[in-house]
Backbone as numpy.savetxt, mean C-alpha at the origin, in Angstrom:
# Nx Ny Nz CAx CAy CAz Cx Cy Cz
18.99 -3.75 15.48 19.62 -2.49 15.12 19.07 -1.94 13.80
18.99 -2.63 12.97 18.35 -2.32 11.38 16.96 -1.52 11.57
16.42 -2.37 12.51 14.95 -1.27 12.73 15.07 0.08 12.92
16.04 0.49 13.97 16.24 1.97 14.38 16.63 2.32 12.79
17.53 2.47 12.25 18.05 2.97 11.09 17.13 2.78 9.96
16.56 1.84 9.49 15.04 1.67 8.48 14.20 2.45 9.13
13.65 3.01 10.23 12.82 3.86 10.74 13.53 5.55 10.06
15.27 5.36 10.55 15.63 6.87 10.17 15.19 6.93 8.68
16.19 5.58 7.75 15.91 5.71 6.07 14.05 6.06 5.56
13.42 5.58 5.91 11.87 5.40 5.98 11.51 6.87 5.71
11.95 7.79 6.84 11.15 9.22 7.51 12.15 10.07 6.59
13.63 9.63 6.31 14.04 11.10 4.93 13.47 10.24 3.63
13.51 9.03 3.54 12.53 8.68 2.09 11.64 9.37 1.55
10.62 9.07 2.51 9.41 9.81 2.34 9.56 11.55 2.35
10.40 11.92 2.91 10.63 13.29 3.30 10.65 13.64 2.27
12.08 13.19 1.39 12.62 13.66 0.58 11.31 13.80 -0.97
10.75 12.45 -0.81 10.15 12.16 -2.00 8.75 13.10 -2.39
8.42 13.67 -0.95 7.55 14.75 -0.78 7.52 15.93 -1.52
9.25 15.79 -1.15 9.39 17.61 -1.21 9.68 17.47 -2.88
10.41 16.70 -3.23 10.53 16.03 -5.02 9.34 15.60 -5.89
8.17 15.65 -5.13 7.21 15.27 -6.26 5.98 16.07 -5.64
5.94 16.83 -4.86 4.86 17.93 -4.73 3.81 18.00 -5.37
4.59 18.48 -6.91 3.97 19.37 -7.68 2.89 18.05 -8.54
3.18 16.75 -8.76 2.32 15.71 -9.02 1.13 15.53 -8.19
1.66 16.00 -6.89 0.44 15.69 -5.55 -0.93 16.80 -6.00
-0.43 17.98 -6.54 -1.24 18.92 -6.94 -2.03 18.54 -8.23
-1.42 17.82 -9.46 -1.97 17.47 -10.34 -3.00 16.37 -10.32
-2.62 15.73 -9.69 -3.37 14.36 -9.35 -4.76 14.94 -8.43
-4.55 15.55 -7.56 -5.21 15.68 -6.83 -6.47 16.96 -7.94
-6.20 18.05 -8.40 -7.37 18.30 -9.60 -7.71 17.08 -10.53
-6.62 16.43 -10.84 -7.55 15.49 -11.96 -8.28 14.17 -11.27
-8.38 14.12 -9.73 -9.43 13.31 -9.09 -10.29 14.20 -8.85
-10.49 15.34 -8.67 -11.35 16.12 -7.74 -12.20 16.90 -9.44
-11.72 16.57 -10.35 -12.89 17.07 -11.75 -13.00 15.60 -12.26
-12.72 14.46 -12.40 -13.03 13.59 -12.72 -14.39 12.87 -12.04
-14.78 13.26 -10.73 -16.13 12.39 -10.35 -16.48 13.23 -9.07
-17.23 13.13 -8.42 -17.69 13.70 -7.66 -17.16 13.40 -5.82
-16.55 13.94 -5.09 -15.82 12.86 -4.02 -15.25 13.72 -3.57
-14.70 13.66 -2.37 -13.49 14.17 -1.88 -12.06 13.61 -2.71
-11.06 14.39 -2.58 -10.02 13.52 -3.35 -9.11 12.30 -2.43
-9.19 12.67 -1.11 -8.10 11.32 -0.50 -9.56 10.34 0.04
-9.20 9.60 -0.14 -9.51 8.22 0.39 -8.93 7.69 1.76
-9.59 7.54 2.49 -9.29 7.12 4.50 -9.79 5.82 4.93
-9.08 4.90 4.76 -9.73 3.59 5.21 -8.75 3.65 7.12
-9.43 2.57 7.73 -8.58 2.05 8.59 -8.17 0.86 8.13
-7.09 0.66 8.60 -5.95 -0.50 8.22 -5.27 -1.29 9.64
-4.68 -2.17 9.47 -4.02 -3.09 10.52 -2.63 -2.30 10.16
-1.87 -2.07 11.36 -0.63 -1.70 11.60 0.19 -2.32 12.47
1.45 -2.11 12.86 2.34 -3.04 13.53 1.90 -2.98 15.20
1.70 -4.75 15.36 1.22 -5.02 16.53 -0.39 -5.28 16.34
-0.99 -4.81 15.49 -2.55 -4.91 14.60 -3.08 -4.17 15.49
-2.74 -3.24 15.60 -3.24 -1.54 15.90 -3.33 -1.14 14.69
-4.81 -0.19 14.62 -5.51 0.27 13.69 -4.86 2.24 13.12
-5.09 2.38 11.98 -4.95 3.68 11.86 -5.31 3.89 10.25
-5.58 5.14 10.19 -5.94 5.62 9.08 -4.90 5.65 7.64
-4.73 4.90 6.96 -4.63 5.18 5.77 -4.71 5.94 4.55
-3.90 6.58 3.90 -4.12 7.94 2.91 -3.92 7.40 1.69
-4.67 7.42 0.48 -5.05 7.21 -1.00 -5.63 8.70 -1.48
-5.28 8.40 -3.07 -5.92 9.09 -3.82 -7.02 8.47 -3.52
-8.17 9.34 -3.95 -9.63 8.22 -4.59 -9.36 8.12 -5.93
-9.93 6.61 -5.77 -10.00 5.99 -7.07 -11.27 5.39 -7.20
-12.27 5.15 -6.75 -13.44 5.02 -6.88 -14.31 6.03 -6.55
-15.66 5.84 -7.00 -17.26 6.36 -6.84 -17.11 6.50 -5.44
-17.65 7.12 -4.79 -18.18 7.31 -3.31 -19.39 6.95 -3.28
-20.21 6.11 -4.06 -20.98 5.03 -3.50 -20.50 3.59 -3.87
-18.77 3.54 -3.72 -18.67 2.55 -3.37 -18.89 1.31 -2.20
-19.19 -0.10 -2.21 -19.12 -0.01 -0.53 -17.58 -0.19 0.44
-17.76 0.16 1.81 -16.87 0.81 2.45 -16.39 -0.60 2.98
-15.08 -0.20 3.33 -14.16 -1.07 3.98 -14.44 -2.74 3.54
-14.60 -2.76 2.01 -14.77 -4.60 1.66 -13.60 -4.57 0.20
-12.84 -5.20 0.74 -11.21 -5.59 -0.78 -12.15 -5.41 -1.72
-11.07 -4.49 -2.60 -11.37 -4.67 -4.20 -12.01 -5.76 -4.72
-11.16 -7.10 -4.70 -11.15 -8.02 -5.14 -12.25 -8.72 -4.68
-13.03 -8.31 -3.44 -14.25 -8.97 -2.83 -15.68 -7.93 -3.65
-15.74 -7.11 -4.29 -16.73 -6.21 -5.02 -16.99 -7.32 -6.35
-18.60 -7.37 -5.88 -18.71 -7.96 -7.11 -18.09 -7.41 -9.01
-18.74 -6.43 -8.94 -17.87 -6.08 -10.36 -16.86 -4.73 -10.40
-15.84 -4.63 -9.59 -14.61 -3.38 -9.00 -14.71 -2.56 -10.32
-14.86 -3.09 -11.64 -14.57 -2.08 -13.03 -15.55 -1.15 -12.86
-16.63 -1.62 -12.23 -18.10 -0.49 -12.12 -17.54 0.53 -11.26
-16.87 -0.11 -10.36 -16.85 1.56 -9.48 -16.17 2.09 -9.81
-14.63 1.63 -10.38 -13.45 2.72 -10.27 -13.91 3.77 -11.59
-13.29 4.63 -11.07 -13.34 6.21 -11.98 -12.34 6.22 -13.32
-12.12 6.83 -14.14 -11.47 6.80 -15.11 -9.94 7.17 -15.10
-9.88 8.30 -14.15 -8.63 8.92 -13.43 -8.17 7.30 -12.41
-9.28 6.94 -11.80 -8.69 6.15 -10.76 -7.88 4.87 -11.97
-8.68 4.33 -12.63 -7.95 3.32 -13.47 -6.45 3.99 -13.56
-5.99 5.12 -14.65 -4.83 5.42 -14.62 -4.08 4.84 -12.62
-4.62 5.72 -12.32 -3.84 5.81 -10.82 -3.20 4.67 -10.72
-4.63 3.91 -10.57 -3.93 2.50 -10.07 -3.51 1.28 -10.82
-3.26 1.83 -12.31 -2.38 1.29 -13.41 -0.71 1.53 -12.79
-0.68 2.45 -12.68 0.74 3.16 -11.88 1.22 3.21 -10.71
0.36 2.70 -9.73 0.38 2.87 -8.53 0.25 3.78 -7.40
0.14 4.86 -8.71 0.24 6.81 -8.05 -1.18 6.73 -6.90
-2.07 5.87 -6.56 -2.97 6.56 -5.69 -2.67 6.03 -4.27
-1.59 5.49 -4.61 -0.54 5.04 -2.91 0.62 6.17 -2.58
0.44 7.30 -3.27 1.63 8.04 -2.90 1.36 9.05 -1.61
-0.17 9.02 -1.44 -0.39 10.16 0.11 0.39 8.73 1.08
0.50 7.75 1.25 1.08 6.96 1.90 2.22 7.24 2.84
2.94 8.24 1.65 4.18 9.06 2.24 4.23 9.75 3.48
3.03 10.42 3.65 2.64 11.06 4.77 2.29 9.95 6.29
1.69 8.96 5.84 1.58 7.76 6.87 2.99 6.97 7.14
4.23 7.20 6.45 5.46 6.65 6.72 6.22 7.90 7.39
5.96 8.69 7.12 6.31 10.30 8.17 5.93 10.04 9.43
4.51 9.62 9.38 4.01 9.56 10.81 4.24 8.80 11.54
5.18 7.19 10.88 5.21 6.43 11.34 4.48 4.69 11.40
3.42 5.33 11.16 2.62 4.23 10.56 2.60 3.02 10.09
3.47 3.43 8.79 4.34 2.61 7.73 5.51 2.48 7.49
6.05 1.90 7.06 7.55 2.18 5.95 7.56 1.97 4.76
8.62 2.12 4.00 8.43 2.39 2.79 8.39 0.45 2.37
9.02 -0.27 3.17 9.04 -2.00 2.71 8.25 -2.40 3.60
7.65 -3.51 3.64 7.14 -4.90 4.57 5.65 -4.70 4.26
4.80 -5.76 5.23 3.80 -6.33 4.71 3.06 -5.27 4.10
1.69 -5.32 2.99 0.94 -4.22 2.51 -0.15 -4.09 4.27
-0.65 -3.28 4.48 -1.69 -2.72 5.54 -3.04 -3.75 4.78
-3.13 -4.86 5.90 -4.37 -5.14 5.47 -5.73 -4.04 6.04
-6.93 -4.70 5.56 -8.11 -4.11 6.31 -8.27 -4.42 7.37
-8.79 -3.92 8.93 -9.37 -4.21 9.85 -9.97 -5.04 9.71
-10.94 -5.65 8.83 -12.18 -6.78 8.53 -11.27 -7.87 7.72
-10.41 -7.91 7.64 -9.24 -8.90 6.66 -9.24 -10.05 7.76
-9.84 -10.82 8.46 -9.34 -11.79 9.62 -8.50 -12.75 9.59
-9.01 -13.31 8.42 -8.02 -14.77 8.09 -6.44 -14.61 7.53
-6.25 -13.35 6.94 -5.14 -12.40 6.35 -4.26 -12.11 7.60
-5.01 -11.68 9.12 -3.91 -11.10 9.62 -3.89 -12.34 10.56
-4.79 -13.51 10.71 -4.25 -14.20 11.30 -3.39 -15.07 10.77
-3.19 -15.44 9.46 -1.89 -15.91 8.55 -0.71 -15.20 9.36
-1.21 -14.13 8.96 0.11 -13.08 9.32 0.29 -13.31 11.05
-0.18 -13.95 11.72 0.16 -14.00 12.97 1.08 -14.75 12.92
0.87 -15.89 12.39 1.50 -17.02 12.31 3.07 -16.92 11.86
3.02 -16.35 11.21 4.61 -15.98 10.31 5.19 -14.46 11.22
4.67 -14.28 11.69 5.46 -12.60 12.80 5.35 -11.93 11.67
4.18 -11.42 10.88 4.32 -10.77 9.85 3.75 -9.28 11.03
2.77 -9.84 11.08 1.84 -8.39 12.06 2.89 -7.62 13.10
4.13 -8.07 13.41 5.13 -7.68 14.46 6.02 -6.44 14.05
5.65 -5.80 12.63 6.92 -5.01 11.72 5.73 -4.23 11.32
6.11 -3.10 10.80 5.46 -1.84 10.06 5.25 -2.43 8.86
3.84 -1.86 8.35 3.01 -2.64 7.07 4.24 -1.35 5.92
4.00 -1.74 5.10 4.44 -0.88 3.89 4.19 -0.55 2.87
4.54 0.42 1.79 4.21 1.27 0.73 4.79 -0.24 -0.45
5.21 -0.76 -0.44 5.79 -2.17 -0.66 6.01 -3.13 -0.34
6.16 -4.51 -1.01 5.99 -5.93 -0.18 6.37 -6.95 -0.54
7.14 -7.74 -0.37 7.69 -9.33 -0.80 6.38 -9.52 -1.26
5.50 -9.66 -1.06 3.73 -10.05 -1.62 4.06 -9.75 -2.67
4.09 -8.11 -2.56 3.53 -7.30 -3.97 4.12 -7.80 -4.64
5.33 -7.48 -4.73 6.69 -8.30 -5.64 6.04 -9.51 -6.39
5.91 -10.51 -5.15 5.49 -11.78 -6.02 4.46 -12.42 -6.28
3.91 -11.81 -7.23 2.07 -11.99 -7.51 0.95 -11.00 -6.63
1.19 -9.81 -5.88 -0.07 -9.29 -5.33 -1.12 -9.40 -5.75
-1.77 -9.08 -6.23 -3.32 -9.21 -6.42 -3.63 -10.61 -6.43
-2.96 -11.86 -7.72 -2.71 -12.99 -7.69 -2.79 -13.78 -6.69
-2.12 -13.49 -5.44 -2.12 -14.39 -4.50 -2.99 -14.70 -3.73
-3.19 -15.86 -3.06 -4.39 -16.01 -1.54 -3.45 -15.15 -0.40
-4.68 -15.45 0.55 -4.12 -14.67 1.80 -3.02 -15.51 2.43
-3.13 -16.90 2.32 -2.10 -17.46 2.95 -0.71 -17.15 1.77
-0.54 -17.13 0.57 0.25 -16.91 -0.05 0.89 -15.60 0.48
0.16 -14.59 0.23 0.73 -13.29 0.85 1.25 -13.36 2.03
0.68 -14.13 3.32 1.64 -14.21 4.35 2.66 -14.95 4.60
2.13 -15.85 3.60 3.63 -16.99 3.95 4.71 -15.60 3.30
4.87 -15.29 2.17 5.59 -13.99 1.48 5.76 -13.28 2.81
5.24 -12.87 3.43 5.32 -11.81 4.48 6.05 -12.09 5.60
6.13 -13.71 6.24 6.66 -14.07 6.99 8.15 -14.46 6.39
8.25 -14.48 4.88 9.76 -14.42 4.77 10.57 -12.96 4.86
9.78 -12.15 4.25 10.16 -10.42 4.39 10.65 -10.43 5.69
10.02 -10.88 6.75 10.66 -10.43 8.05 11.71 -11.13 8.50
11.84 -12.43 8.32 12.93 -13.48 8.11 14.66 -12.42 7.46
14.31 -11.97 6.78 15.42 -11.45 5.60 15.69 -10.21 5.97
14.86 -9.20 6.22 14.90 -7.95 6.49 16.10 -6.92 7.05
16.15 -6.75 5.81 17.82 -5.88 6.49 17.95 -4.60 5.03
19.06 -4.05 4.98 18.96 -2.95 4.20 18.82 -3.07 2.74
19.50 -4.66 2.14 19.99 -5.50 0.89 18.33 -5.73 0.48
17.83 -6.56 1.37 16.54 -6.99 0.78 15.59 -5.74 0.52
15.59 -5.04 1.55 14.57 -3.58 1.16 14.57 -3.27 0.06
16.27 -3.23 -0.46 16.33 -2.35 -1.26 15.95 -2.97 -2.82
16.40 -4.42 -2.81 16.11 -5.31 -3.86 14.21 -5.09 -3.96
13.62 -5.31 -2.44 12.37 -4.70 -2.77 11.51 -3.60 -3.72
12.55 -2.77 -3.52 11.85 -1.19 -3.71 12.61 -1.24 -5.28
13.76 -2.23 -5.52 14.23 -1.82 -7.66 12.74 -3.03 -7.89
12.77 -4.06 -7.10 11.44 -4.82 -7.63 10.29 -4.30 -7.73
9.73 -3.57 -7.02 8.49 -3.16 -6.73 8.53 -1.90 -8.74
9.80 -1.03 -8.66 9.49 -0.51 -9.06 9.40 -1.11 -10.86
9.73 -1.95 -11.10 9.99 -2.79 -12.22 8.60 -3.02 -12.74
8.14 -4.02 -11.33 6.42 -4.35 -11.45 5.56 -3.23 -11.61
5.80 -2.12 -10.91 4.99 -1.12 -11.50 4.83 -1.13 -13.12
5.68 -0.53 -13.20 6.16 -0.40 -15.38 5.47 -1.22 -15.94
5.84 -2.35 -15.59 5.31 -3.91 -16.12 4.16 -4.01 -15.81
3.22 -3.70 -14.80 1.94 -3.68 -14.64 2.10 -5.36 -14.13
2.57 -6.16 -13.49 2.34 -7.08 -13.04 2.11 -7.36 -11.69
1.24 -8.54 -11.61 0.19 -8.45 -10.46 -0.65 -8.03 -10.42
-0.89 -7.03 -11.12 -2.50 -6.15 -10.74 -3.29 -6.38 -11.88
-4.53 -6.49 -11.07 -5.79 -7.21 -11.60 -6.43 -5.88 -12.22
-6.36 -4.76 -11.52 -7.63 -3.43 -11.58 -6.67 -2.74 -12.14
């Protein structure tokens, strides 16, 4: 039952948070688009629920001769590519906010696992293991929460396979005051 209703909460979340922060979507989006040379959103494909593929929405935060579809964390030196705007972004987390539009569509929700990459193998087969891949990836994550960047892939899924374990309106929501804490705090993130 929680699913139907986290699907309704999910689609006015995002709705709402759209129509409430607009006018940032506009700012952000000139200060990527004069900061380096690029289009401003960023389109990866990602693993989604059931590990069906779909497009993903970011600010850019890197060079566009970055290389394509390989983790941050797998680039030999990630400080080289990202942009100066992108550092802010993803100090804050602001270059996950077109996301909103992929939890409209359905895609996502605003909690559960992060969207790995299509090329992530050993990640989503963790995640097989734990019924992580069985739920909508999210704008947030028991992961993120606890050590993201920090963690291995099995760490993140074991995390992921408890998210779905728990999942109800209490934990989301403890999610989303956590998530937003770690933002502030800048913890977890490496870049």
């Amino acid at each position: 039952m929680y699913k139907i209703v986290k699907r309704i909460l999910d689609f006015l979340a995002a709705l709402i948070a759209i129509l409430l922060i607009w006018p940032f979507f506009i700012i952000i989006m000139i200060a990527v688009a004069l900061d380096s040379k690029g289009p401003v959103f960023f389109v990866q494909k990602r693993v989604k629920k059931d590990k069906k593929l779909f497009n993903i929405y970011k600010f850019r935060t890197m060079r566009v001769d970055t290389p394509k579809n390989v983790a941050t964390d797998l680039l030999g030196d990630p400080q080289f590519y990202i942009t100066g705007v992108g550092r802010f972004l993803r100090k804050y987390s602001l270059d996950e906010l077109p996301q909103l539009f992929n939890i409209l569509r359905g895609d996502m929700s605003i909690v559960g696992p992060r969207p790995s990459l299509f090329n992530q193998y050993d990640l989503i087969e963790e995640r097989d293991k734990v019924g992580a891949n069985s739920v909508r990836p999210g704008l947030t994550g028991w992961a993120q929460i606890n050590g993201r960047d920090e963690l291995t892939n099995r760490q993140k899924a074991e995390y992921d396979g408890e998210y779905v374990k728990k999942m109800s309106f209490g934990f989301d929501l403890k999610c989303c005051l956590l998530s937003v804490k770690r933002v502030f705090m800048h913890e977890g993130v490496k870049l």
